[in-house]
mmCIF file of C-alpha atoms in Angstrom:
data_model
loop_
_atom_site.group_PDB
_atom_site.id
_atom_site.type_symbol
_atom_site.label_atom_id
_atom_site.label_comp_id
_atom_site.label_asym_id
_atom_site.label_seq_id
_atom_site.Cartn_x
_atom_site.Cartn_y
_atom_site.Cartn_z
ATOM 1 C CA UNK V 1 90.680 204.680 78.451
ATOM 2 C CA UNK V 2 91.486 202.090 75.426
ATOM 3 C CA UNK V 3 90.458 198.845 75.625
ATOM 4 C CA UNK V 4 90.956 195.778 73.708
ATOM 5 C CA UNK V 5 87.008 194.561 72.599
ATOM 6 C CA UNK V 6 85.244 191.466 71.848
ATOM 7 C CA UNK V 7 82.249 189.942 70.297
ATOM 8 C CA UNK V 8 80.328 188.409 70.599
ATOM 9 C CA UNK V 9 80.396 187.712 74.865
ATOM 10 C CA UNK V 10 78.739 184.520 74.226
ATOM 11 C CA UNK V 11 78.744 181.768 71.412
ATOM 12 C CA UNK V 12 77.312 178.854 71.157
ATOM 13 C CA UNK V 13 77.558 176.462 68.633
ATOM 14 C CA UNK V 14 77.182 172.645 67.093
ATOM 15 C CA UNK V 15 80.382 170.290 67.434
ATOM 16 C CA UNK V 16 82.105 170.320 64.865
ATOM 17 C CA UNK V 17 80.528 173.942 63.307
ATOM 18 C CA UNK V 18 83.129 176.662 62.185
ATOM 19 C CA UNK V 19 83.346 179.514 64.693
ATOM 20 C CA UNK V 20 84.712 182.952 64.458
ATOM 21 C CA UNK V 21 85.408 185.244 67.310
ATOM 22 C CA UNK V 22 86.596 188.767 67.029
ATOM 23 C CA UNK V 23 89.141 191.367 69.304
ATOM 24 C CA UNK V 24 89.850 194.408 68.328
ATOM 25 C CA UNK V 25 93.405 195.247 69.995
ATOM 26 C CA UNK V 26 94.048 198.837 71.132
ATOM 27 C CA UNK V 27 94.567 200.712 68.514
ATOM 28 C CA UNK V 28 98.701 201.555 68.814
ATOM 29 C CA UNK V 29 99.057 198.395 70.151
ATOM 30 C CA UNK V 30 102.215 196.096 67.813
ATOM 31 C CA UNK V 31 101.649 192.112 69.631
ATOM 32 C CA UNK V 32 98.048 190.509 69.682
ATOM 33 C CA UNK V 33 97.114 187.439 71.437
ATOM 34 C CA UNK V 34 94.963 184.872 72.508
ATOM 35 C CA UNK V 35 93.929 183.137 75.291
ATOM 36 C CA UNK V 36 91.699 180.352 76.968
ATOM 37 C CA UNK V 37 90.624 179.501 80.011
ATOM 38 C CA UNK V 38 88.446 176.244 80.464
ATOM 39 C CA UNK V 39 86.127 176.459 83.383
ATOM 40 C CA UNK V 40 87.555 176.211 86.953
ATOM 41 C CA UNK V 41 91.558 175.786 85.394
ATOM 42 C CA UNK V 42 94.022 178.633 85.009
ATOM 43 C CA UNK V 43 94.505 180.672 82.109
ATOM 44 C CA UNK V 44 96.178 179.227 79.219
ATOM 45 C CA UNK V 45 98.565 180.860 75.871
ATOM 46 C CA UNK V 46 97.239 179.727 72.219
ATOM 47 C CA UNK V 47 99.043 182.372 70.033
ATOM 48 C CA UNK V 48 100.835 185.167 69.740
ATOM 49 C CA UNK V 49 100.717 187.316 66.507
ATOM 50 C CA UNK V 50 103.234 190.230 65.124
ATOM 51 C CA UNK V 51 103.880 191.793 61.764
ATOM 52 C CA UNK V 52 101.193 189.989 60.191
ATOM 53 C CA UNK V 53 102.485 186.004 61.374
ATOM 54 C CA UNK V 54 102.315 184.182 64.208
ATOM 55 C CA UNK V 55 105.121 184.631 66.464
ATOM 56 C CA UNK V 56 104.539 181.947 68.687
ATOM 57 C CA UNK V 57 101.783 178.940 69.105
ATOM 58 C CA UNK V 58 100.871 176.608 71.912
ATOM 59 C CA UNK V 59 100.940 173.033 71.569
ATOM 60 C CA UNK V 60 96.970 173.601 72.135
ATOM 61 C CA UNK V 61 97.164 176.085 68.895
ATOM 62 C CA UNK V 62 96.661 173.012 66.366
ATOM 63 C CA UNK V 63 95.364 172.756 62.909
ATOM 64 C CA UNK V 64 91.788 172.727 63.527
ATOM 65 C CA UNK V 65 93.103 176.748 64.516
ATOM 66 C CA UNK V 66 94.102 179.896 63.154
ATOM 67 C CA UNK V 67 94.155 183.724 63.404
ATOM 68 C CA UNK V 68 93.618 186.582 60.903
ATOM 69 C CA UNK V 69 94.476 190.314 61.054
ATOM 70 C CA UNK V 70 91.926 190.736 58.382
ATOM 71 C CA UNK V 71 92.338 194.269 58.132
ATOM 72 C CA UNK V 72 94.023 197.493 60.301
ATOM 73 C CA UNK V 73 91.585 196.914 63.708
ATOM 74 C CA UNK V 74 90.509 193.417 63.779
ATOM 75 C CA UNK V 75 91.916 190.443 65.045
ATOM 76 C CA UNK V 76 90.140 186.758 64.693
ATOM 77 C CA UNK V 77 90.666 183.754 66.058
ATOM 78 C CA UNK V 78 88.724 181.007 64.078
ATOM 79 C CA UNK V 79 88.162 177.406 65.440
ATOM 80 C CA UNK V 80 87.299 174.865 61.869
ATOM 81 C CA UNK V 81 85.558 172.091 63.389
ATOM 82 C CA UNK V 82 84.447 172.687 67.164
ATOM 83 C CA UNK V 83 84.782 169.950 69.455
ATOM 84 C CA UNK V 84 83.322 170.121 72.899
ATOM 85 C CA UNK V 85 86.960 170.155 74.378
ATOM 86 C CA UNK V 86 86.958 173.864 72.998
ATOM 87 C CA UNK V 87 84.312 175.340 75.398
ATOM 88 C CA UNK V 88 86.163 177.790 77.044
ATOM 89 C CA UNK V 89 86.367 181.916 78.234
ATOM 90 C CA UNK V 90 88.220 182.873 74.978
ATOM 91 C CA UNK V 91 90.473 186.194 75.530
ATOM 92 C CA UNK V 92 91.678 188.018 73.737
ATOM 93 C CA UNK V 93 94.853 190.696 74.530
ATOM 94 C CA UNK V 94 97.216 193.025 72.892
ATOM 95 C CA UNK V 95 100.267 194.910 74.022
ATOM 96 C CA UNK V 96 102.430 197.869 72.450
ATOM 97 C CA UNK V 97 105.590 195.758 72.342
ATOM 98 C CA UNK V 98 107.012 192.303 72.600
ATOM 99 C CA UNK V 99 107.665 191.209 75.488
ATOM 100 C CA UNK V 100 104.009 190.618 77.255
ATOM 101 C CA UNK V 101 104.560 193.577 79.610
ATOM 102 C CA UNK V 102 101.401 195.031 80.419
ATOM 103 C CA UNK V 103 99.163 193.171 77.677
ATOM 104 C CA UNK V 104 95.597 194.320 78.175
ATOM 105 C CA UNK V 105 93.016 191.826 78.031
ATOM 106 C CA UNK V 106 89.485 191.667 76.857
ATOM 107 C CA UNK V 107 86.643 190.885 78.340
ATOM 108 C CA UNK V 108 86.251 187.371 76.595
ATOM 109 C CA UNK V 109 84.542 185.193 74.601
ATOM 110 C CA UNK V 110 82.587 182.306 76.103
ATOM 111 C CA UNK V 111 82.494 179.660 73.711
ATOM 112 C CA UNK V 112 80.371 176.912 74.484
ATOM 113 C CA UNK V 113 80.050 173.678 71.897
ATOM 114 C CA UNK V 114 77.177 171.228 72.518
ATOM 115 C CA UNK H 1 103.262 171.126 83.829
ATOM 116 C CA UNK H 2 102.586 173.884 86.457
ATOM 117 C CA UNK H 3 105.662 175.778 86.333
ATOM 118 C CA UNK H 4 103.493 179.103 87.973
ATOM 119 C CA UNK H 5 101.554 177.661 91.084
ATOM 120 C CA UNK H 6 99.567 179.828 92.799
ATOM 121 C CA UNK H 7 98.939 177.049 95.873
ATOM 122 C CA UNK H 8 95.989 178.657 97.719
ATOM 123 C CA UNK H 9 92.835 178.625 95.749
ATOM 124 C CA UNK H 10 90.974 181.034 98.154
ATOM 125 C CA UNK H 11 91.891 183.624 101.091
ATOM 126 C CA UNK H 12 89.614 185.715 103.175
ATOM 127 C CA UNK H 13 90.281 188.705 104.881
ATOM 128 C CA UNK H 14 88.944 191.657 106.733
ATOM 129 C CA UNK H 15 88.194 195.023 105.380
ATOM 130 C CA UNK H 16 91.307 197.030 106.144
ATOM 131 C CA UNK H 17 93.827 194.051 106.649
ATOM 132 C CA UNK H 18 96.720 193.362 104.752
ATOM 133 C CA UNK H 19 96.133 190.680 102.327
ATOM 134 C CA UNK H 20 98.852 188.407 100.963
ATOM 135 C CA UNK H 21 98.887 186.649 97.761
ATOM 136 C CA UNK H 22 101.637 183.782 97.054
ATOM 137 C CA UNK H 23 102.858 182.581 93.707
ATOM 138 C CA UNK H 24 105.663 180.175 93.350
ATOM 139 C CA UNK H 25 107.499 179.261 89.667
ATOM 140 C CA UNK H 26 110.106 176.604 88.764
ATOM 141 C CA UNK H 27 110.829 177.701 85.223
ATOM 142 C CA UNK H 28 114.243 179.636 86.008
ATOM 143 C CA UNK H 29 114.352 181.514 82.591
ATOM 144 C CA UNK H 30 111.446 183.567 83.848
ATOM 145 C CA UNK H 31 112.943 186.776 84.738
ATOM 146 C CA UNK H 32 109.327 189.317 84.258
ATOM 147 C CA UNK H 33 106.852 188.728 86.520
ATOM 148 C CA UNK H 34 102.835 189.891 86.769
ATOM 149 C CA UNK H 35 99.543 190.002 89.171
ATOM 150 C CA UNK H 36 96.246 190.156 87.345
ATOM 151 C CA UNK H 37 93.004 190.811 88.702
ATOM 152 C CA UNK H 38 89.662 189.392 87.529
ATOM 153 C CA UNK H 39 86.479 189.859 88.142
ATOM 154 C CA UNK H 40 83.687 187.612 86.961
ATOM 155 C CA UNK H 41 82.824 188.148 83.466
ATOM 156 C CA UNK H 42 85.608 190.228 82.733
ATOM 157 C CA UNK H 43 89.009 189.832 81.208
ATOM 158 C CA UNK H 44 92.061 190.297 83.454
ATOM 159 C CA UNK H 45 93.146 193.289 84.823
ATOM 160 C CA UNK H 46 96.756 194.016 84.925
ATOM 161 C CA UNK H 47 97.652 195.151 88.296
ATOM 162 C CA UNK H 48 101.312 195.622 88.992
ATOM 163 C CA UNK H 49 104.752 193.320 87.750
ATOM 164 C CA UNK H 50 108.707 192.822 88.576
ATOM 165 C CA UNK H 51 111.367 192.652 86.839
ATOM 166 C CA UNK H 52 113.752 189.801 87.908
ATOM 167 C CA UNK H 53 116.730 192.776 88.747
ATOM 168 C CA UNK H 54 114.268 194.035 92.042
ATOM 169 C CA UNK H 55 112.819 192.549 94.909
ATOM 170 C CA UNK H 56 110.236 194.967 96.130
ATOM 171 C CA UNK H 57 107.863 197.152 93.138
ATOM 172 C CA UNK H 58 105.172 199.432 94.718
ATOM 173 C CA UNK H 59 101.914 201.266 93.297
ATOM 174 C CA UNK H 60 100.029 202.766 96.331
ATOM 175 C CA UNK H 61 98.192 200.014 97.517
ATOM 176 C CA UNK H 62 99.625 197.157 96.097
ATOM 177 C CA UNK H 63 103.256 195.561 96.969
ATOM 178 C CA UNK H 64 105.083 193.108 95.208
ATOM 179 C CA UNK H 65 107.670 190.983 96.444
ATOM 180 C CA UNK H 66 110.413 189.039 94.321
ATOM 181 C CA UNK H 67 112.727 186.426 96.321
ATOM 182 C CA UNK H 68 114.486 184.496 93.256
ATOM 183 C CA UNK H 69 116.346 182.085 95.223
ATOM 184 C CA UNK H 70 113.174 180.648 96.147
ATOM 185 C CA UNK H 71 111.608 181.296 93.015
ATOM 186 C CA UNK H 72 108.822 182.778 95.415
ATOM 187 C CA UNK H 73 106.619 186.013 94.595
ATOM 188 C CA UNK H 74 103.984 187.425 96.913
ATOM 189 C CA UNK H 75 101.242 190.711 96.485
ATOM 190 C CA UNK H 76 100.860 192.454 99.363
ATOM 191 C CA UNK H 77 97.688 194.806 99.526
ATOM 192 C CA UNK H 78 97.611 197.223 102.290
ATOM 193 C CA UNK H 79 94.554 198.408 103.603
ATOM 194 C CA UNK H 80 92.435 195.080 101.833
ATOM 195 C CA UNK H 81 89.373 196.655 100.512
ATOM 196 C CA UNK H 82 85.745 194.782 99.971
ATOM 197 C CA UNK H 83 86.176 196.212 96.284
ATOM 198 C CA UNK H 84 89.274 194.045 95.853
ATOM 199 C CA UNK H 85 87.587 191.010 96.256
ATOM 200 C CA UNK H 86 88.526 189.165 92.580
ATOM 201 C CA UNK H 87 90.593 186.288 91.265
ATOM 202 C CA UNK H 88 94.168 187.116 91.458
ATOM 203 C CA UNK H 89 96.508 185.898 88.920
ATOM 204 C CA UNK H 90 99.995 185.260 88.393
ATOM 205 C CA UNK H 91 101.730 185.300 85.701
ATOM 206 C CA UNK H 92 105.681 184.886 84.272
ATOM 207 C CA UNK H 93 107.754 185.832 81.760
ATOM 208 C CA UNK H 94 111.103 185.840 80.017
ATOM 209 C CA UNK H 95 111.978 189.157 79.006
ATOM 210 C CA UNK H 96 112.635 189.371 75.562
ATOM 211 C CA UNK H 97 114.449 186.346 73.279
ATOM 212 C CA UNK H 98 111.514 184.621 71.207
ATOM 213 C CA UNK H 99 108.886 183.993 74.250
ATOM 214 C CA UNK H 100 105.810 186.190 73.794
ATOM 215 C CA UNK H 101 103.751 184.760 76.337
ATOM 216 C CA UNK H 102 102.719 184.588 79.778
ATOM 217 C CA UNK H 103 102.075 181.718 81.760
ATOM 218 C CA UNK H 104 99.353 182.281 84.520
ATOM 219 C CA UNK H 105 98.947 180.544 87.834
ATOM 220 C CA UNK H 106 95.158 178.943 88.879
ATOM 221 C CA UNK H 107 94.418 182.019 90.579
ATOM 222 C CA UNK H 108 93.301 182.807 94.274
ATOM 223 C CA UNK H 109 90.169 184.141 95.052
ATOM 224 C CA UNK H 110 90.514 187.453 97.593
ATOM 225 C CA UNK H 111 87.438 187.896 99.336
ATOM 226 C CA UNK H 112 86.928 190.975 101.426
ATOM 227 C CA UNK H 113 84.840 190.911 104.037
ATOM 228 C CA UNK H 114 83.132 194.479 105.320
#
């Protein structure tokens, strides 16, 4: 069965260090996404990404972020300068079309700043 | 700004019961509505959704119930089973127009007991 992937499981890093984490989407798949979810709260929307732009951000989805369909499989989401408000389950999810039926999630990314 | 609230944060029940989930919502443009299933250390699982046109969608165990009036939806599972014991989520919608994203409820944790 597909399944949307991502690496690494856990990160941790240095406030205000430059992290990188990385989905790849099911392969057919059209709409990527990502989410958080901060420990013990529900989860939240950052982005949405189509065609190569972002269709739609959060007011959470600042400056300090921004995603990258660097080439045909991978999808990043990359945080500049980490602040300990960013530790968080990152996830990552993709659907075939636009309107967020079904989107299949990914396992996450714990992100932890210290 | 809850606008999914998912007001119980835990509910037990016994192998073989029915178990019943309840999400409320006050954002009336939501018209597409999901349950997700986690379990720890992984991403969510879609489970089943409703569009805003039903009240009732069904996939063998699993019932969902849509009463728009109240802005009320509920997921019935019938017989419980330990191996549903997860964090259920719910999560809205508008179908189509320029929203891609979902907005989840807190979650309720289903425990099974044997």
């Amino acid at each position: 069965e597909p399944e949307v992937t991502q690496t690494p499981s856990h990160q941790v890093t240095q406030m205000g260090q430059e992290v990188i984490l990385r989905c790849v989407p099911i392969s057919n798949h059209l709409y990527f996404y990502w989410y958080r979810q901060i420990l013990g709260q529900k989860v939240e929307f950052l982005v949405s990404f189509y065609n190569n732009e972002i269709s739609e951000k959060s007011e959470i989805f600042d400056d300090q972020f921004s995603v990258e369909r660097p080439d045909g499989s991978n999808f990043t989401l990359k945080i500049r300068s980490t602040k300990l408000e960013d530790s968080a389950m990152y996830f990552c999810a993709s659907s075939p079309n636009r309107v967020n039926t079904e989107a299949f999630f990914g396992q996450g990314t714990r992100l932890t700043v210290v | 700004d809850q606008q999914v609230k998912q007001n119980s944060p835990s509910l037990s029940v016994q192998e073989g019961r029915i178990s019943i989930l309840n999400c409320d919502y006050t954002n009336s443009m939501f018209d597409y509505f999901l349950w997700y299933k986690k379990y720890p250390a992984e991403g969510p699982t879609f489970l089943i959704s409703i569009s805003s046109i039903k009240d009732k969608n069904e996939d063998g165990r699993f019932t969902v119930f849509l009463n728009k009036s109240a802005k009320h939806l509920s997921l019935h599972i019938v017989p419980s089973q330990p191996g549903d014991s997860a964090v259920y989520f719910c999560a809205a919608s508008v179908f189509g127009g320029s929203n891609y994203k979902l907005t989840f409820g807190k979650g309720t944790l289903l425990t099974v007991n044997p």
